[in-house]
mmCIF file with all atom_site columns, C-alpha atoms in Angstrom:
data_model
loop_
_atom_site.group_PDB
_atom_site.id
_atom_site.type_symbol
_atom_site.label_atom_id
_atom_site.label_alt_id
_atom_site.label_comp_id
_atom_site.label_asym_id
_atom_site.label_entity_id
_atom_site.label_seq_id
_atom_site.pdbx_PDB_ins_code
_atom_site.Cartn_x
_atom_site.Cartn_y
_atom_site.Cartn_z
_atom_site.occupancy
_atom_site.B_iso_or_equiv
_atom_site.pdbx_formal_charge
_atom_site.auth_seq_id
_atom_site.auth_comp_id
_atom_site.auth_asym_id
_atom_site.auth_atom_id
_atom_site.pdbx_PDB_model_num
ATOM 1   C CA . MET A 1 1   ? 71.592 121.525 -47.217 1.00 0.00 ? 1   MET A CA 1
ATOM 2   C CA . ASN A 1 2   ? 69.359 120.229 -49.990 1.00 0.00 ? 2   ASN A CA 1
ATOM 3   C CA . ALA A 1 3   ? 66.600 117.865 -48.911 1.00 0.00 ? 3   ALA A CA 1
ATOM 4   C CA . VAL A 1 4   ? 63.920 115.882 -50.683 1.00 0.00 ? 4   VAL A CA 1
ATOM 5   C CA . PHE A 1 5   ? 60.800 115.197 -48.626 1.00 0.00 ? 5   PHE A CA 1
ATOM 6   C CA . ALA A 1 6   ? 58.199 112.546 -49.508 1.00 0.00 ? 6   ALA A CA 1
ATOM 7   C CA . GLY A 1 7   ? 54.962 111.661 -47.737 1.00 0.00 ? 7   GLY A CA 1
ATOM 8   C CA . SER A 1 8   ? 52.599 113.609 -45.562 1.00 0.00 ? 8   SER A CA 1
ATOM 9   C CA . ASP A 1 9   ? 54.011 116.229 -43.249 1.00 0.00 ? 9   ASP A CA 1
ATOM 10  C CA . THR A 1 10  ? 51.537 116.351 -40.390 1.00 0.00 ? 10  THR A CA 1
ATOM 11  C CA . GLU A 1 11  ? 54.344 117.139 -37.941 1.00 0.00 ? 11  GLU A CA 1
ATOM 12  C CA . GLY A 1 12  ? 55.757 120.085 -39.909 1.00 0.00 ? 12  GLY A CA 1
ATOM 13  C CA . LEU A 1 13  ? 59.255 118.666 -40.426 1.00 0.00 ? 13  LEU A CA 1
ATOM 14  C CA . ALA A 1 14  ? 59.700 120.162 -43.910 1.00 0.00 ? 14  ALA A CA 1
ATOM 15  C CA . ASP A 1 15  ? 58.998 123.648 -42.548 1.00 0.00 ? 15  ASP A CA 1
ATOM 16  C CA . GLU A 1 16  ? 61.345 123.076 -39.620 1.00 0.00 ? 16  GLU A CA 1
ATOM 17  C CA . LEU A 1 17  ? 64.114 122.093 -42.040 1.00 0.00 ? 17  LEU A CA 1
ATOM 18  C CA . ARG A 1 18  ? 63.428 125.226 -44.103 1.00 0.00 ? 18  ARG A CA 1
ATOM 19  C CA . ASP A 1 19  ? 63.512 127.348 -40.939 1.00 0.00 ? 19  ASP A CA 1
ATOM 20  C CA . ARG A 1 20  ? 67.053 126.074 -40.400 1.00 0.00 ? 20  ARG A CA 1
ATOM 21  C CA . GLY A 1 21  ? 68.194 127.045 -43.889 1.00 0.00 ? 21  GLY A CA 1
ATOM 22  C CA . ALA A 1 22  ? 67.589 123.822 -45.800 1.00 0.00 ? 22  ALA A CA 1
ATOM 23  C CA . SER A 1 23  ? 66.247 123.870 -49.329 1.00 0.00 ? 23  SER A CA 1
ATOM 24  C CA . VAL A 1 24  ? 63.389 121.338 -49.315 1.00 0.00 ? 24  VAL A CA 1
ATOM 25  C CA . ALA A 1 25  ? 61.764 119.868 -52.422 1.00 0.00 ? 25  ALA A CA 1
ATOM 26  C CA . VAL A 1 26  ? 58.533 117.999 -51.733 1.00 0.00 ? 26  VAL A CA 1
ATOM 27  C CA . VAL A 1 27  ? 57.445 114.992 -53.776 1.00 0.00 ? 27  VAL A CA 1
ATOM 28  C CA . ASP A 1 28  ? 53.668 114.757 -54.000 1.00 0.00 ? 28  ASP A CA 1
ATOM 29  C CA . GLY A 1 29  ? 51.920 111.537 -54.936 1.00 0.00 ? 29  GLY A CA 1
ATOM 30  C CA . VAL A 1 30  ? 53.767 108.420 -56.014 1.00 0.00 ? 30  VAL A CA 1
ATOM 31  C CA . VAL A 1 31  ? 57.450 108.574 -55.161 1.00 0.00 ? 31  VAL A CA 1
ATOM 32  C CA . ASN A 1 32  ? 58.999 106.934 -58.202 1.00 0.00 ? 32  ASN A CA 1
ATOM 33  C CA . ARG A 1 33  ? 62.283 107.466 -60.037 1.00 0.00 ? 33  ARG A CA 1
ATOM 34  C CA . PRO A 1 34  ? 61.055 110.325 -62.276 1.00 0.00 ? 34  PRO A CA 1
ATOM 35  C CA . ALA A 1 35  ? 59.520 112.130 -59.292 1.00 0.00 ? 35  ALA A CA 1
ATOM 36  C CA . LEU A 1 36  ? 62.719 111.789 -57.267 1.00 0.00 ? 36  LEU A CA 1
ATOM 37  C CA . GLU A 1 37  ? 64.844 112.972 -60.179 1.00 0.00 ? 37  GLU A CA 1
ATOM 38  C CA . GLU A 1 38  ? 62.573 115.976 -60.713 1.00 0.00 ? 38  GLU A CA 1
ATOM 39  C CA . ALA A 1 39  ? 62.798 116.828 -57.006 1.00 0.00 ? 39  ALA A CA 1
ATOM 40  C CA . GLY A 1 40  ? 66.595 116.860 -57.233 1.00 0.00 ? 40  GLY A CA 1
ATOM 41  C CA . VAL A 1 41  ? 67.492 113.750 -55.259 1.00 0.00 ? 41  VAL A CA 1
ATOM 42  C CA . VAL A 1 42  ? 70.625 113.287 -57.395 1.00 0.00 ? 42  VAL A CA 1
ATOM 43  C CA . ASP A 1 43  ? 72.189 116.366 -55.773 1.00 0.00 ? 43  ASP A CA 1
ATOM 44  C CA . ALA A 1 44  ? 70.412 116.225 -52.404 1.00 0.00 ? 44  ALA A CA 1
ATOM 45  C CA . ASP A 1 45  ? 72.082 115.718 -49.055 1.00 0.00 ? 45  ASP A CA 1
ATOM 46  C CA . LEU A 1 46  ? 69.012 114.292 -47.337 1.00 0.00 ? 46  LEU A CA 1
ATOM 47  C CA . TYR A 1 47  ? 65.955 112.218 -48.224 1.00 0.00 ? 47  TYR A CA 1
ATOM 48  C CA . VAL A 1 48  ? 63.102 112.204 -45.698 1.00 0.00 ? 48  VAL A CA 1
ATOM 49  C CA . LEU A 1 49  ? 60.265 109.704 -46.064 1.00 0.00 ? 49  LEU A CA 1
ATOM 50  C CA . THR A 1 50  ? 57.162 109.659 -43.890 1.00 0.00 ? 50  THR A CA 1
ATOM 51  C CA . ASP A 1 51  ? 55.126 107.013 -45.743 1.00 0.00 ? 51  ASP A CA 1
ATOM 52  C CA . VAL A 1 52  ? 56.458 103.454 -45.409 1.00 0.00 ? 52  VAL A CA 1
ATOM 53  C CA . ALA A 1 53  ? 54.119 102.348 -48.200 1.00 0.00 ? 53  ALA A CA 1
ATOM 54  C CA . GLN A 1 54  ? 56.585 104.213 -50.449 1.00 0.00 ? 54  GLN A CA 1
ATOM 55  C CA . ALA A 1 55  ? 59.649 102.475 -49.000 1.00 0.00 ? 55  ALA A CA 1
ATOM 56  C CA . THR A 1 56  ? 60.820 101.322 -52.433 1.00 0.00 ? 56  THR A CA 1
ATOM 57  C CA . SER A 1 57  ? 61.713 104.966 -52.993 1.00 0.00 ? 57  SER A CA 1
ATOM 58  C CA . ILE A 1 58  ? 64.585 104.536 -50.519 1.00 0.00 ? 58  ILE A CA 1
ATOM 59  C CA . VAL A 1 59  ? 66.258 102.011 -52.817 1.00 0.00 ? 59  VAL A CA 1
ATOM 60  C CA . VAL A 1 60  ? 65.643 104.257 -55.832 1.00 0.00 ? 60  VAL A CA 1
ATOM 61  C CA . ALA A 1 61  ? 66.994 107.344 -54.040 1.00 0.00 ? 61  ALA A CA 1
ATOM 62  C CA . ARG A 1 62  ? 70.151 105.438 -53.080 1.00 0.00 ? 62  ARG A CA 1
ATOM 63  C CA . ASP A 1 63  ? 70.548 104.200 -56.642 1.00 0.00 ? 63  ASP A CA 1
ATOM 64  C CA . LEU A 1 64  ? 70.399 107.790 -57.889 1.00 0.00 ? 64  LEU A CA 1
ATOM 65  C CA . ASN A 1 65  ? 72.567 109.181 -55.087 1.00 0.00 ? 65  ASN A CA 1
ATOM 66  C CA . PRO A 1 66  ? 74.618 106.605 -53.116 1.00 0.00 ? 66  PRO A CA 1
ATOM 67  C CA . ASP A 1 67  ? 75.796 109.267 -50.641 1.00 0.00 ? 67  ASP A CA 1
ATOM 68  C CA . ILE A 1 68  ? 72.360 110.587 -49.688 1.00 0.00 ? 68  ILE A CA 1
ATOM 69  C CA . ARG A 1 69  ? 71.354 110.406 -46.043 1.00 0.00 ? 69  ARG A CA 1
ATOM 70  C CA . VAL A 1 70  ? 67.988 108.703 -45.627 1.00 0.00 ? 70  VAL A CA 1
ATOM 71  C CA . VAL A 1 71  ? 65.686 109.406 -42.695 1.00 0.00 ? 71  VAL A CA 1
ATOM 72  C CA . THR A 1 72  ? 62.264 107.946 -42.087 1.00 0.00 ? 72  THR A CA 1
ATOM 73  C CA . TYR A 1 73  ? 60.003 109.998 -39.859 1.00 0.00 ? 73  TYR A CA 1
ATOM 74  C CA . THR A 1 74  ? 57.163 107.673 -38.978 1.00 0.00 ? 74  THR A CA 1
ATOM 75  C CA . ASP A 1 75  ? 55.906 105.430 -36.206 1.00 0.00 ? 75  ASP A CA 1
ATOM 76  C CA . GLU A 1 76  ? 55.651 102.491 -38.628 1.00 0.00 ? 76  GLU A CA 1
ATOM 77  C CA . SER A 1 77  ? 58.338 99.877  -39.270 1.00 0.00 ? 77  SER A CA 1
ATOM 78  C CA . LEU A 1 78  ? 60.054 99.674  -42.622 1.00 0.00 ? 78  LEU A CA 1
ATOM 79  C CA . PRO A 1 79  ? 59.493 96.580  -44.764 1.00 0.00 ? 79  PRO A CA 1
ATOM 80  C CA . GLU A 1 80  ? 62.131 93.851  -44.592 1.00 0.00 ? 80  GLU A CA 1
ATOM 81  C CA . PHE A 1 81  ? 63.465 94.512  -48.110 1.00 0.00 ? 81  PHE A CA 1
ATOM 82  C CA . VAL A 1 82  ? 64.765 97.910  -46.978 1.00 0.00 ? 82  VAL A CA 1
ATOM 83  C CA . SER A 1 83  ? 66.652 96.482  -44.014 1.00 0.00 ? 83  SER A CA 1
ATOM 84  C CA . GLY A 1 84  ? 69.936 96.392  -45.954 1.00 0.00 ? 84  GLY A CA 1
ATOM 85  C CA . GLN A 1 85  ? 69.811 100.131 -46.543 1.00 0.00 ? 85  GLN A CA 1
ATOM 86  C CA . GLN A 1 86  ? 71.301 102.595 -44.075 1.00 0.00 ? 86  GLN A CA 1
ATOM 87  C CA . VAL A 1 87  ? 68.232 104.414 -42.803 1.00 0.00 ? 87  VAL A CA 1
ATOM 88  C CA . LEU A 1 88  ? 67.867 106.527 -39.703 1.00 0.00 ? 88  LEU A CA 1
ATOM 89  C CA . GLY A 1 89  ? 64.394 105.869 -38.319 1.00 0.00 ? 89  GLY A CA 1
ATOM 90  C CA . MET A 1 90  ? 62.829 108.586 -36.190 1.00 0.00 ? 90  MET A CA 1
ATOM 91  C CA . ASP A 1 91  ? 59.469 108.184 -34.451 1.00 0.00 ? 91  ASP A CA 1
ATOM 92  C CA . PRO A 1 92  ? 57.399 111.398 -34.211 1.00 0.00 ? 92  PRO A CA 1
ATOM 93  C CA . ALA A 1 93  ? 56.071 110.207 -30.852 1.00 0.00 ? 93  ALA A CA 1
ATOM 94  C CA . LEU A 1 94  ? 59.625 110.307 -29.492 1.00 0.00 ? 94  LEU A CA 1
ATOM 95  C CA . PHE A 1 95  ? 61.212 113.143 -31.479 1.00 0.00 ? 95  PHE A CA 1
ATOM 96  C CA . ASP A 1 96  ? 59.345 116.304 -32.413 1.00 0.00 ? 96  ASP A CA 1
ATOM 97  C CA . ALA A 1 97  ? 59.940 117.909 -35.794 1.00 0.00 ? 97  ALA A CA 1
ATOM 98  C CA . GLU A 1 98  ? 61.921 120.788 -34.325 1.00 0.00 ? 98  GLU A CA 1
ATOM 99  C CA . THR A 1 99  ? 64.398 118.442 -32.627 1.00 0.00 ? 99  THR A CA 1
ATOM 100 C CA . VAL A 1 100 ? 64.804 116.252 -35.723 1.00 0.00 ? 100 VAL A CA 1
ATOM 101 C CA . ALA A 1 101 ? 65.378 119.256 -37.992 1.00 0.00 ? 101 ALA A CA 1
ATOM 102 C CA . GLU A 1 102 ? 67.869 120.743 -35.552 1.00 0.00 ? 102 GLU A CA 1
ATOM 103 C CA . GLU A 1 103 ? 69.878 117.514 -35.413 1.00 0.00 ? 103 GLU A CA 1
ATOM 104 C CA . LEU A 1 104 ? 69.814 116.911 -39.162 1.00 0.00 ? 104 LEU A CA 1
ATOM 105 C CA . THR A 1 105 ? 70.924 120.422 -40.038 1.00 0.00 ? 105 THR A CA 1
ATOM 106 C CA . ALA A 1 106 ? 73.532 120.555 -37.258 1.00 0.00 ? 106 ALA A CA 1
ATOM 107 C CA . GLU A 1 107 ? 75.172 117.357 -38.533 1.00 0.00 ? 107 GLU A CA 1
ATOM 108 C CA . THR A 1 108 ? 75.329 118.749 -42.060 1.00 0.00 ? 108 THR A CA 1
ATOM 109 C CA . ASP A 1 109 ? 76.839 122.005 -40.820 1.00 0.00 ? 109 ASP A CA 1
ATOM 110 C CA . THR A 1 110 ? 79.634 120.184 -38.993 1.00 0.00 ? 110 THR A CA 1
ATOM 111 C CA . ASP A 1 111 ? 80.268 117.730 -41.843 1.00 0.00 ? 111 ASP A CA 1
ATOM 112 C CA . GLY A 1 112 ? 81.280 120.281 -44.262 1.00 0.00 ? 112 GLY A CA 1
#
């Protein structure tokens, strides 16, 4: 599984994904089109966002890769303009990083 991770990782989700065999590229700073392209979102299976202030990146990621699975890992709500996008929202207060990584990598393993 190839994943692109954007935002802070205070919960350690990127490392948990790596521990389960995922290749994780991290976008530091502003998550714009060039940054997503450089991180490999075009060929990625998964895009994880932890900073809702960068929610426009969800639309950009989907434009670059319509089949990418998008997961937000934050306790904040996404802005209304993203509501039309298919996004799996996970709250760190309810789901620890280990559980989220296990589920995300297990689904990829069974999908193909």
